[in-house]
XYZ file of N, CA and C in Angstrom:
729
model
N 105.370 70.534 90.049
C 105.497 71.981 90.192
C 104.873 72.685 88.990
N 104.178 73.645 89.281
C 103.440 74.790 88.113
C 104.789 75.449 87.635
N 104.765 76.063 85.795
C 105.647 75.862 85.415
C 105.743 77.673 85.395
N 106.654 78.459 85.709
C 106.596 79.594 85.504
C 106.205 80.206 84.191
N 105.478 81.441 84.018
C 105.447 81.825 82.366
C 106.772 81.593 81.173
N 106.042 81.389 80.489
C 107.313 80.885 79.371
C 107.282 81.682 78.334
N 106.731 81.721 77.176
C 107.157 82.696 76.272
C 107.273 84.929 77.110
N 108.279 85.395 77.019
C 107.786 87.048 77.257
C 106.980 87.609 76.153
N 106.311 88.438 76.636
C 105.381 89.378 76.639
C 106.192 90.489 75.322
N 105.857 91.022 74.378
C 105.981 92.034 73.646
C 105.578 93.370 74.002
N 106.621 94.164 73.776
C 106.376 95.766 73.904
C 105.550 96.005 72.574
N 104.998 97.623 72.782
C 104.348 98.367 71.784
C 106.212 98.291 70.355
N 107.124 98.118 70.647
C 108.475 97.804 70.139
C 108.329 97.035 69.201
N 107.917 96.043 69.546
C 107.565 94.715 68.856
C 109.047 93.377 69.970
N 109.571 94.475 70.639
C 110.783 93.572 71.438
C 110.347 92.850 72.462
N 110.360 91.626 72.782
C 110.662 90.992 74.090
C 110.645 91.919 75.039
N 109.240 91.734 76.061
C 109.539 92.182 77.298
C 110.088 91.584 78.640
N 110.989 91.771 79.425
C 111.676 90.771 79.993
C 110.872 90.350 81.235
N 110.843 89.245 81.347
C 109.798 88.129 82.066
C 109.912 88.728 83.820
N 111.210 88.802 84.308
C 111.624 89.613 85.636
C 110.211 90.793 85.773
N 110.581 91.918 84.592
C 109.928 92.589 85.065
C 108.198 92.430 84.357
N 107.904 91.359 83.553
C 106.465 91.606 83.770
C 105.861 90.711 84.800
N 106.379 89.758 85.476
C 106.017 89.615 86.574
C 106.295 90.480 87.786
N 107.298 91.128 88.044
C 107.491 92.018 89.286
C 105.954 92.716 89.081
N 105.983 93.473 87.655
C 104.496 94.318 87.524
C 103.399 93.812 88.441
N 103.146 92.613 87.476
C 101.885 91.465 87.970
C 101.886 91.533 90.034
N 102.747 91.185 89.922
C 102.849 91.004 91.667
C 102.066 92.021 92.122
N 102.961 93.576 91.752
C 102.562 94.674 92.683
C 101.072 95.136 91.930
N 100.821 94.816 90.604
C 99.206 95.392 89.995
C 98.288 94.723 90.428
N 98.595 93.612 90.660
C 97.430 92.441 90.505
C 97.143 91.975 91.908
N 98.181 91.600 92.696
C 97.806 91.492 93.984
C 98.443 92.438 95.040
N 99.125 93.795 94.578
C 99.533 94.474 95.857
C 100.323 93.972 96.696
N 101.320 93.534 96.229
C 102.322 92.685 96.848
C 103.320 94.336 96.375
N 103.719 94.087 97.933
C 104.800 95.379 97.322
C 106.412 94.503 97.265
N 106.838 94.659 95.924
C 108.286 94.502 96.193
C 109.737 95.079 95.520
N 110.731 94.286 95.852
C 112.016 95.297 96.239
C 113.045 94.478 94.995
N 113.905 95.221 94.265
C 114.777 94.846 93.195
C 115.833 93.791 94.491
N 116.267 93.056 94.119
C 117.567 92.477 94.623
C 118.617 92.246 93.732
N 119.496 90.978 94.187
C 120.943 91.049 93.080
C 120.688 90.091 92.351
N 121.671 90.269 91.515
C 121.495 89.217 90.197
C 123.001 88.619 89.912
N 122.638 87.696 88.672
C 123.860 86.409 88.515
C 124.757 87.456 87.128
N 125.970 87.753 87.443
C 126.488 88.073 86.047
C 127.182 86.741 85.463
N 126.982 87.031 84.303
C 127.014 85.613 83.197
C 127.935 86.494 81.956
N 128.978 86.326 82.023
C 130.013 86.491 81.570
C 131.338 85.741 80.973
N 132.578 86.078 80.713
C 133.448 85.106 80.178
C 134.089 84.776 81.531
N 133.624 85.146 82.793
C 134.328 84.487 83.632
C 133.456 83.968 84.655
N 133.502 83.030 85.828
C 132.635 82.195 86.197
C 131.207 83.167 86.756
N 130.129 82.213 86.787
C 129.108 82.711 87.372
C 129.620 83.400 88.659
N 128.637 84.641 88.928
C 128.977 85.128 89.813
C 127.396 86.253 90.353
N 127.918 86.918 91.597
C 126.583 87.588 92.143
C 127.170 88.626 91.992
N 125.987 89.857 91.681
C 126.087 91.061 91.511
C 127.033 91.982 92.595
N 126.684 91.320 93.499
C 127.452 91.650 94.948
C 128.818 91.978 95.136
N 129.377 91.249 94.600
C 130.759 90.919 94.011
C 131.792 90.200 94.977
N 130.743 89.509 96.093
C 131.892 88.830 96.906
C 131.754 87.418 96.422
N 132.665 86.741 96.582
C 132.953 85.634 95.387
C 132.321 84.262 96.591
N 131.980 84.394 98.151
C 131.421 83.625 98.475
C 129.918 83.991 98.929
N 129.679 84.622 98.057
C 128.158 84.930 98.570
C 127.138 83.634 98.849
N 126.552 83.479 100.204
C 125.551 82.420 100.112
C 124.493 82.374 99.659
N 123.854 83.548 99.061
C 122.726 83.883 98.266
C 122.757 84.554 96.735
N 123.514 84.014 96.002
C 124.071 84.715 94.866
C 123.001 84.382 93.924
N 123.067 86.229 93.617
C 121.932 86.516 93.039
C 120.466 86.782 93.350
N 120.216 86.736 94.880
C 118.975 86.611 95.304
C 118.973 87.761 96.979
N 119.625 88.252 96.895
C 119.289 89.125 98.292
C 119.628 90.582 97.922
N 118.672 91.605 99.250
C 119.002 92.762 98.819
C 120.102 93.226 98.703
N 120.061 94.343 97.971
C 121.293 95.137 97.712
C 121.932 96.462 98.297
N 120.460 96.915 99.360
C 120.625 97.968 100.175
C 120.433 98.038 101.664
N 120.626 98.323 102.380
C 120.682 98.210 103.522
C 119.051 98.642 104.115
N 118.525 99.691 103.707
C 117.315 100.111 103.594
C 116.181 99.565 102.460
N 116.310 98.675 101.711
C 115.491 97.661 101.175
C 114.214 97.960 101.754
N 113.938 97.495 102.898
C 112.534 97.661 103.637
C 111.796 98.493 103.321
N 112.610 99.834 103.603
C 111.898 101.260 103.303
C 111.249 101.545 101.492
N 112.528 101.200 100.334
C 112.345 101.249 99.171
C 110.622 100.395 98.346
N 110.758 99.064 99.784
C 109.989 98.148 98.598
C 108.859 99.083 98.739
N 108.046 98.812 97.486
C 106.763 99.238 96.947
C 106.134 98.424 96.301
N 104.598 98.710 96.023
C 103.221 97.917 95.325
C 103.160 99.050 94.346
N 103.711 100.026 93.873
C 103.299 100.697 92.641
C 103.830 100.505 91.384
N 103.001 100.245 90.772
C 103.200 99.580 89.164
C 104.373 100.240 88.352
N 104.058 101.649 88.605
C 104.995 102.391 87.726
C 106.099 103.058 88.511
N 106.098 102.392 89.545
C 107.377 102.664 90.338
C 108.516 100.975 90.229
N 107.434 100.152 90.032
C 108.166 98.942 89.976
C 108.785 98.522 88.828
N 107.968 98.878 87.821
C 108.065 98.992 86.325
C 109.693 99.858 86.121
N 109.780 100.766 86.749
C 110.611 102.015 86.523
C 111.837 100.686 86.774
N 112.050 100.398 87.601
C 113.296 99.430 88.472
C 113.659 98.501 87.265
N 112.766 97.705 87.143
C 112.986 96.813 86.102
C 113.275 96.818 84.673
N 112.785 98.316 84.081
C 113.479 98.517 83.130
C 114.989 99.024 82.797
N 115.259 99.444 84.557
C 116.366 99.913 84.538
C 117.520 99.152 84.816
N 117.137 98.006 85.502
C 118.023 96.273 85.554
C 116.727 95.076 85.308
N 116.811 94.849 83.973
C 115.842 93.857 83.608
C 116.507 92.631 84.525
N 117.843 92.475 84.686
C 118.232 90.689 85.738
C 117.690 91.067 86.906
N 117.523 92.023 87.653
C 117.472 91.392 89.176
C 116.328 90.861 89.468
N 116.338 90.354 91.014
C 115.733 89.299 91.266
C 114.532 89.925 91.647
N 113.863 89.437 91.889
C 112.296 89.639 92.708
C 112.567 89.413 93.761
N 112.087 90.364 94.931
C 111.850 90.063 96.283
C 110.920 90.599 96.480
N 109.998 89.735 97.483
C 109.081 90.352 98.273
C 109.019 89.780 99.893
N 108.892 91.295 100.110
C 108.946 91.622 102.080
C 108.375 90.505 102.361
N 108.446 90.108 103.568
C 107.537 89.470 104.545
C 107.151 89.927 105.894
N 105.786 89.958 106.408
C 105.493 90.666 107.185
C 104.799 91.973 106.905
N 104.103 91.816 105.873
C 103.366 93.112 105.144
C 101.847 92.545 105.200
N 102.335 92.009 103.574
C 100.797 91.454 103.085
C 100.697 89.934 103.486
N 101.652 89.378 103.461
C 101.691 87.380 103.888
C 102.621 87.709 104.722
N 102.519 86.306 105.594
C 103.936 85.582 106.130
C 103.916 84.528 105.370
N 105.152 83.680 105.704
C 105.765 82.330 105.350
C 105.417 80.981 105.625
N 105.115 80.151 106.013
C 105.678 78.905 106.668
C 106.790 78.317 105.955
N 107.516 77.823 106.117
C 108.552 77.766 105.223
C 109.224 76.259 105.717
N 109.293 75.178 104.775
C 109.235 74.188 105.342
C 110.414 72.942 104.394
N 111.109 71.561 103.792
C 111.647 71.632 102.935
C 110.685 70.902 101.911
N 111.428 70.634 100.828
C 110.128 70.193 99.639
C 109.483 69.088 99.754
N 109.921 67.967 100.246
C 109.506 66.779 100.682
C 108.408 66.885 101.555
N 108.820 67.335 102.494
C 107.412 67.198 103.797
C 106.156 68.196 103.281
N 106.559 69.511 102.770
C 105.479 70.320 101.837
C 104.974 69.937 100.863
N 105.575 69.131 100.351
C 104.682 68.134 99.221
C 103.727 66.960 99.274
N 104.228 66.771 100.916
C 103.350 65.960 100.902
C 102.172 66.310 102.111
N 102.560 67.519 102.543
C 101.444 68.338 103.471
C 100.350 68.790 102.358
N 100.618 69.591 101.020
C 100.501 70.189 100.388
C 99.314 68.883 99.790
N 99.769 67.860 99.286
C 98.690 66.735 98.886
C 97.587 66.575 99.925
N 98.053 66.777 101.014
C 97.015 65.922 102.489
C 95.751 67.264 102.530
N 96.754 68.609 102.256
C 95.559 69.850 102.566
C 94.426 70.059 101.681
N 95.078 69.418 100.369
C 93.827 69.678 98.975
C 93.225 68.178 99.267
N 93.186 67.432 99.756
C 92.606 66.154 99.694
C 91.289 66.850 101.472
N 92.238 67.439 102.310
C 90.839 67.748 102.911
C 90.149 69.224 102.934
N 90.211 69.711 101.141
C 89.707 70.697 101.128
C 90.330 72.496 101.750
N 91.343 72.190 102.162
C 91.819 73.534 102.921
C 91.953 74.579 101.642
N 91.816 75.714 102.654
C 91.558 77.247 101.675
C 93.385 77.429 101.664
N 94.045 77.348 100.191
C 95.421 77.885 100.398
C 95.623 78.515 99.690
N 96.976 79.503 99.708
C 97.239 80.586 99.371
C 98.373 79.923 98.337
N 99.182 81.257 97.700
C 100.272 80.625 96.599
C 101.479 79.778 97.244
N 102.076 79.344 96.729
C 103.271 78.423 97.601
C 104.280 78.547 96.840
N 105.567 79.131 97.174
C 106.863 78.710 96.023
C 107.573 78.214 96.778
N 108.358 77.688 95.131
C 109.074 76.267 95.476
C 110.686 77.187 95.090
N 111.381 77.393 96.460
C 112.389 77.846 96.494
C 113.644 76.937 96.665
N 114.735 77.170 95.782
C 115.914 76.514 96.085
C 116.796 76.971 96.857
N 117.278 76.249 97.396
C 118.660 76.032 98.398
C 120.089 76.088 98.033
N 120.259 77.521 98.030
C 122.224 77.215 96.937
C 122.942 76.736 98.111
N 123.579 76.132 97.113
C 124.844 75.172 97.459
C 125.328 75.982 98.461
N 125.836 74.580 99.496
C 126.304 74.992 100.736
C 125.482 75.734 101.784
N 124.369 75.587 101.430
C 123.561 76.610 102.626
C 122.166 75.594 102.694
N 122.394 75.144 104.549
C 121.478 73.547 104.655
C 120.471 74.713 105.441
N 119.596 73.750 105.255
C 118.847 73.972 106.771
C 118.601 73.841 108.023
N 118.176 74.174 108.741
C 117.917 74.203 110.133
C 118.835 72.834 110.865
N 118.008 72.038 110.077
C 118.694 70.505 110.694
C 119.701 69.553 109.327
N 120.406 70.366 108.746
C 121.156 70.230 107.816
C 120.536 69.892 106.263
N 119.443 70.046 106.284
C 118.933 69.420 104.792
C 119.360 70.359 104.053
N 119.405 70.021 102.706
C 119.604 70.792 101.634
C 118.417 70.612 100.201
N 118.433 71.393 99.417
C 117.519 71.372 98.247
C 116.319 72.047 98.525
N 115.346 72.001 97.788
C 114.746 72.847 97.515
C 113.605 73.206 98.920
N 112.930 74.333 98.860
C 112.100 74.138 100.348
C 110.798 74.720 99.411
N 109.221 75.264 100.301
C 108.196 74.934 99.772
C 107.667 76.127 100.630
N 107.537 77.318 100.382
C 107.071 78.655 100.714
C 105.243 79.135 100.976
N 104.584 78.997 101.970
C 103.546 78.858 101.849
C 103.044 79.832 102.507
N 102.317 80.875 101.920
C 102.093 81.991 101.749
C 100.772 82.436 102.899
N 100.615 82.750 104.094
C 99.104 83.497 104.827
C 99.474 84.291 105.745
N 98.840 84.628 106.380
C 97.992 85.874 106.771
C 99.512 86.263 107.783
N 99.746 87.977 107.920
C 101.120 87.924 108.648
C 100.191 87.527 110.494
N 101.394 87.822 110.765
C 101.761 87.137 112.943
C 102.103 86.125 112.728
N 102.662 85.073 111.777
C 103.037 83.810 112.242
C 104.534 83.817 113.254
N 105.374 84.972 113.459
C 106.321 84.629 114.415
C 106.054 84.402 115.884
N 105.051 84.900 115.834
C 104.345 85.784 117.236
C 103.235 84.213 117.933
N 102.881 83.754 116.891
C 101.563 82.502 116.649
C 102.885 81.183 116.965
N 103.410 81.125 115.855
C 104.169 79.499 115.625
C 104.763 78.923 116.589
N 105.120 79.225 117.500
C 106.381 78.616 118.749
C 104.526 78.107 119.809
N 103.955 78.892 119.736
C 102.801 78.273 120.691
C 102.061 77.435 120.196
N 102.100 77.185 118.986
C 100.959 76.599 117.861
C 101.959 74.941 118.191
N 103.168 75.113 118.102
C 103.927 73.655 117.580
C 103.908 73.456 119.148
N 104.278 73.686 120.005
C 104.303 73.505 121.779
C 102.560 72.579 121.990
N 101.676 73.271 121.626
C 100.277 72.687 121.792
C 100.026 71.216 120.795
N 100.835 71.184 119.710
C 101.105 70.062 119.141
C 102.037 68.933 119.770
N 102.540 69.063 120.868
C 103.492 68.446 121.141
C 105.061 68.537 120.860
N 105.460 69.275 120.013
C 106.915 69.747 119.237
C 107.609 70.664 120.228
N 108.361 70.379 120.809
C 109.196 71.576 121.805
C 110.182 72.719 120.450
N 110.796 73.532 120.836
C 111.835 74.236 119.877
C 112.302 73.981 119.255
N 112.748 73.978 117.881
C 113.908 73.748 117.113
C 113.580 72.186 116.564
N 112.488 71.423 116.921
C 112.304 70.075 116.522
C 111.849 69.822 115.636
N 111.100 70.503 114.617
C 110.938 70.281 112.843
C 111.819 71.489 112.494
N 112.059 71.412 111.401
C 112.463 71.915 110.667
C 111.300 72.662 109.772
N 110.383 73.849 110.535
C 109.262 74.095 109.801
C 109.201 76.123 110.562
N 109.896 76.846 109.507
C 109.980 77.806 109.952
C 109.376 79.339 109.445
N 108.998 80.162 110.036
C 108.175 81.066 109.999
C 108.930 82.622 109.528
N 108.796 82.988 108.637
C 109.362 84.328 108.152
C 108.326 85.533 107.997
N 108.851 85.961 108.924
C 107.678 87.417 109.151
C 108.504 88.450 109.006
N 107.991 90.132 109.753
C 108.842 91.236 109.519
C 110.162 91.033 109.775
N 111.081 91.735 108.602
C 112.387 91.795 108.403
C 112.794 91.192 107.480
N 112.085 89.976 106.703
C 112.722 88.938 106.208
C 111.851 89.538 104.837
N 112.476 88.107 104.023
C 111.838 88.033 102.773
C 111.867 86.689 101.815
N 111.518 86.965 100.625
C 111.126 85.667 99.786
C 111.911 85.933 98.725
N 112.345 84.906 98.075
C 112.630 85.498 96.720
C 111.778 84.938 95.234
N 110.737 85.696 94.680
C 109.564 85.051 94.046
C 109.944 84.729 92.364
N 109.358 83.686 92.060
C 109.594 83.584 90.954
C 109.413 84.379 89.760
N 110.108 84.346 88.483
C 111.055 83.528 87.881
C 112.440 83.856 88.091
N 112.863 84.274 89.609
C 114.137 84.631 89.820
C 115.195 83.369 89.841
N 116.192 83.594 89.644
C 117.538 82.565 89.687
C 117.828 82.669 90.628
N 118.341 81.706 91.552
C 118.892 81.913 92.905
C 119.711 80.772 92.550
N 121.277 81.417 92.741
C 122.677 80.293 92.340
C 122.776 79.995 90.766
N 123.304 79.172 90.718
C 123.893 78.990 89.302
C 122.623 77.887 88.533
N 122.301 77.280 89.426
C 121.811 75.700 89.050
C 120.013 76.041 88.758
N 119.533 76.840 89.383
C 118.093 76.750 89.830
C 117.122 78.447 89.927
N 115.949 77.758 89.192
C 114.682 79.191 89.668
C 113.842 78.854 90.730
N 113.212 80.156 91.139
C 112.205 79.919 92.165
C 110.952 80.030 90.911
N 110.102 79.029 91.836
C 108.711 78.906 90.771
C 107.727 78.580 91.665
N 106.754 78.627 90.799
C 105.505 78.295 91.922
C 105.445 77.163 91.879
N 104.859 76.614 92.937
C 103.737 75.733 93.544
C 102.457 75.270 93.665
N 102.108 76.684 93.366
C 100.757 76.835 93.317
C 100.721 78.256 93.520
N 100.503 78.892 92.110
C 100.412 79.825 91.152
C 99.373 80.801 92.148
N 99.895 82.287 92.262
C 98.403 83.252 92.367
C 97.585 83.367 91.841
N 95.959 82.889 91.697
C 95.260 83.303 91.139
C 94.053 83.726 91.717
N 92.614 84.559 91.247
C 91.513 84.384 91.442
C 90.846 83.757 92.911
N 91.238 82.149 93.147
C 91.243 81.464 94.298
C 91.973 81.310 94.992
N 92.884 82.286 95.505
C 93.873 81.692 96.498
C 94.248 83.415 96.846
N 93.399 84.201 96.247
C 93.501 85.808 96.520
C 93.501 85.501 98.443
N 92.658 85.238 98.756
C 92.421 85.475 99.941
C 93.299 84.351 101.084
N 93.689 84.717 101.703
C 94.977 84.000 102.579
C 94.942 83.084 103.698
N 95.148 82.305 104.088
C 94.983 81.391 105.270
C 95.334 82.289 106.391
N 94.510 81.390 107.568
C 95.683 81.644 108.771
C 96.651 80.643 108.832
N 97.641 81.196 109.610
C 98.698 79.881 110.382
C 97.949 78.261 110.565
N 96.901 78.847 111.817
C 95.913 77.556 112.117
C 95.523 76.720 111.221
N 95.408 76.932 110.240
C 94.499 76.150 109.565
C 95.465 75.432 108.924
N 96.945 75.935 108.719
C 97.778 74.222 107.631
C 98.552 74.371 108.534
N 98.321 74.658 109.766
C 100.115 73.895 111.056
C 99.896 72.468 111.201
N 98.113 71.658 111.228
C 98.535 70.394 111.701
C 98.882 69.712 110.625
N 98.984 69.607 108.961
C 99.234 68.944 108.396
C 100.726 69.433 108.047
N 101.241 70.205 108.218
C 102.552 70.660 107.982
C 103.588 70.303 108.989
N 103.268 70.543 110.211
C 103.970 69.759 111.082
C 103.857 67.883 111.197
N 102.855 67.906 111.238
C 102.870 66.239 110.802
C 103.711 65.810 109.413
N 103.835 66.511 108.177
C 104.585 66.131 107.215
C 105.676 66.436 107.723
N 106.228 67.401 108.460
C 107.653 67.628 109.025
C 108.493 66.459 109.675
N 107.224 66.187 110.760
C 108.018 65.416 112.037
C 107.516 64.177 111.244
N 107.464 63.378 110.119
C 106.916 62.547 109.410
C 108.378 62.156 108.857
N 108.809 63.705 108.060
C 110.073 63.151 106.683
C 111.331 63.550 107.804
N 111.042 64.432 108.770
C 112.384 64.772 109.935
C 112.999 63.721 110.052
N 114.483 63.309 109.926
C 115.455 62.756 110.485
C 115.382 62.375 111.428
N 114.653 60.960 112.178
C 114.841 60.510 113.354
C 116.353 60.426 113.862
N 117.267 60.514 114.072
C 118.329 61.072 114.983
C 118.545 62.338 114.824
N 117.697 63.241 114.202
C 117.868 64.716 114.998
C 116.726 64.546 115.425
N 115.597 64.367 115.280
C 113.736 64.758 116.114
C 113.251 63.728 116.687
N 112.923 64.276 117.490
C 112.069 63.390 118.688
C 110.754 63.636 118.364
N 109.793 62.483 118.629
C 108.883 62.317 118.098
C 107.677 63.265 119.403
N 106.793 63.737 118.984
C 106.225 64.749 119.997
C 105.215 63.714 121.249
N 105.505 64.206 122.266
C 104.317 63.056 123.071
C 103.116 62.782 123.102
N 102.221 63.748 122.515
C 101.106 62.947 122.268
C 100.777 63.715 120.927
N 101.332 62.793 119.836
C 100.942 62.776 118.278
C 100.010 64.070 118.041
N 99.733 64.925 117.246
C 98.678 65.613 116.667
C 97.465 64.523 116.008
N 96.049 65.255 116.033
C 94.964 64.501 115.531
C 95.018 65.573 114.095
N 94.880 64.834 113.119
C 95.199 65.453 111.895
C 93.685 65.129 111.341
N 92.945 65.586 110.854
C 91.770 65.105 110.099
C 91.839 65.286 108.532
């Protein structure tokens, strides 16, 4: 995994600028990613806890805080800037269904889709490597970290026909698509007590420009139905040709 920025950034102050918000900046200056403050971990004399204040939150520290979120998020620097100086903890979110969608898949099978796509050259976009708080599995019960892979939005609209033409009926990988409504939570945010979201493979320069769906479903579903739990998945009837 690429390691998130490490030392912060200095004000005209000479103080520590806090890492939250010079990346939120970066996001919305640099690539127009518009996004939205969420909650954060208070760290106090009494146990970790989410801003939220319900003591079983399944996303503590990492989801919005308003009901209208959608409407708020923004790509303006000095609107984003404004947020973050005003709660340097909260988290980073960014929409989905704007500028990217998701594929969203767990770390194992994306890691090793993720090896197969740079070995045959595929054009990819950034990828984070998001954790899984405690008690909250996936689809087909896994837990730990999953592998966020960032192109072009319609994948809700695309994916159910894309995996059907592969052979995969419904619900049979564990390889899922987050478009409008939803969101990400981008690094160097904390999500739970234990863990950050970080990249994968960092925004830069080369990866400005975004995939479609098409182009990493056959190696992603093949890493899926590869590391999938044979007694939950059935194997698809006639295999994908993967090149």
């Amino acid at each position: 995994m690429e390691e998130t920025p490490g030392a912060p950034a200095q004000g005209s102050d000479g103080k520590p600028i806090p890492q939250l918000l010079t990346e939120a900046v970066r996001y919305a200056e640099e690539r127009h990613w518009e996004v939205v403050p969420g909650s954060w971990l208070i760290d106090d004399d009494g146990p970790l806890r989410c801003s939220c204040g319900d003591p079983s939150c399944p996303l503590p520290g990492a989801h919005p805080t308003t009901e209208d979120w959608r409407r708020r998020a923004s790509a303006g620097p000095g609107v984003v800037r404004r947020w973050w100086t005003e709660n340097p903890q909260a988290s980073i979110l960014l929409p989905t269904g704007r500028s990217f969608d998701v594929l969203d898949v767990p770390e194992v099978a994306g890691c090793l889709a993720l090896a197969r796509m740079e070995r045959m050259g595929l054009q990819l976009g950034p990828v984070v490597a998001a954790p899984t708080p405690p008690g909250q599995a996936g689809p087909h019960g896994q837990t730990g970290r999953r592998l966020l892979f960032l192109v072009l939005p319609g994948v809700l609209a695309k994916l159910p026909d894309m995996l059907r033409g592969l052979g995969w009926g419904p619900g049979r990988l564990d390889l899922v698509a987050r478009g409008e409504g939803d969101w990400i939570v981008a690094p160097p945010s904390r999500v739970g007590p234990y863990s950050f979201a970080q990249w994968a493979l960092a925004p830069s320069e080369l990866n400005r420009w975004l995939p479609d769906t098409a182009e990493l479903i056959h190696p992603l579903a093949y890493a899926c139905g590869r590391e999938a739990p044979a007694s939950r998945v059935a194997r698809p009837s006639q295999p994908a040709v993967v090149r």
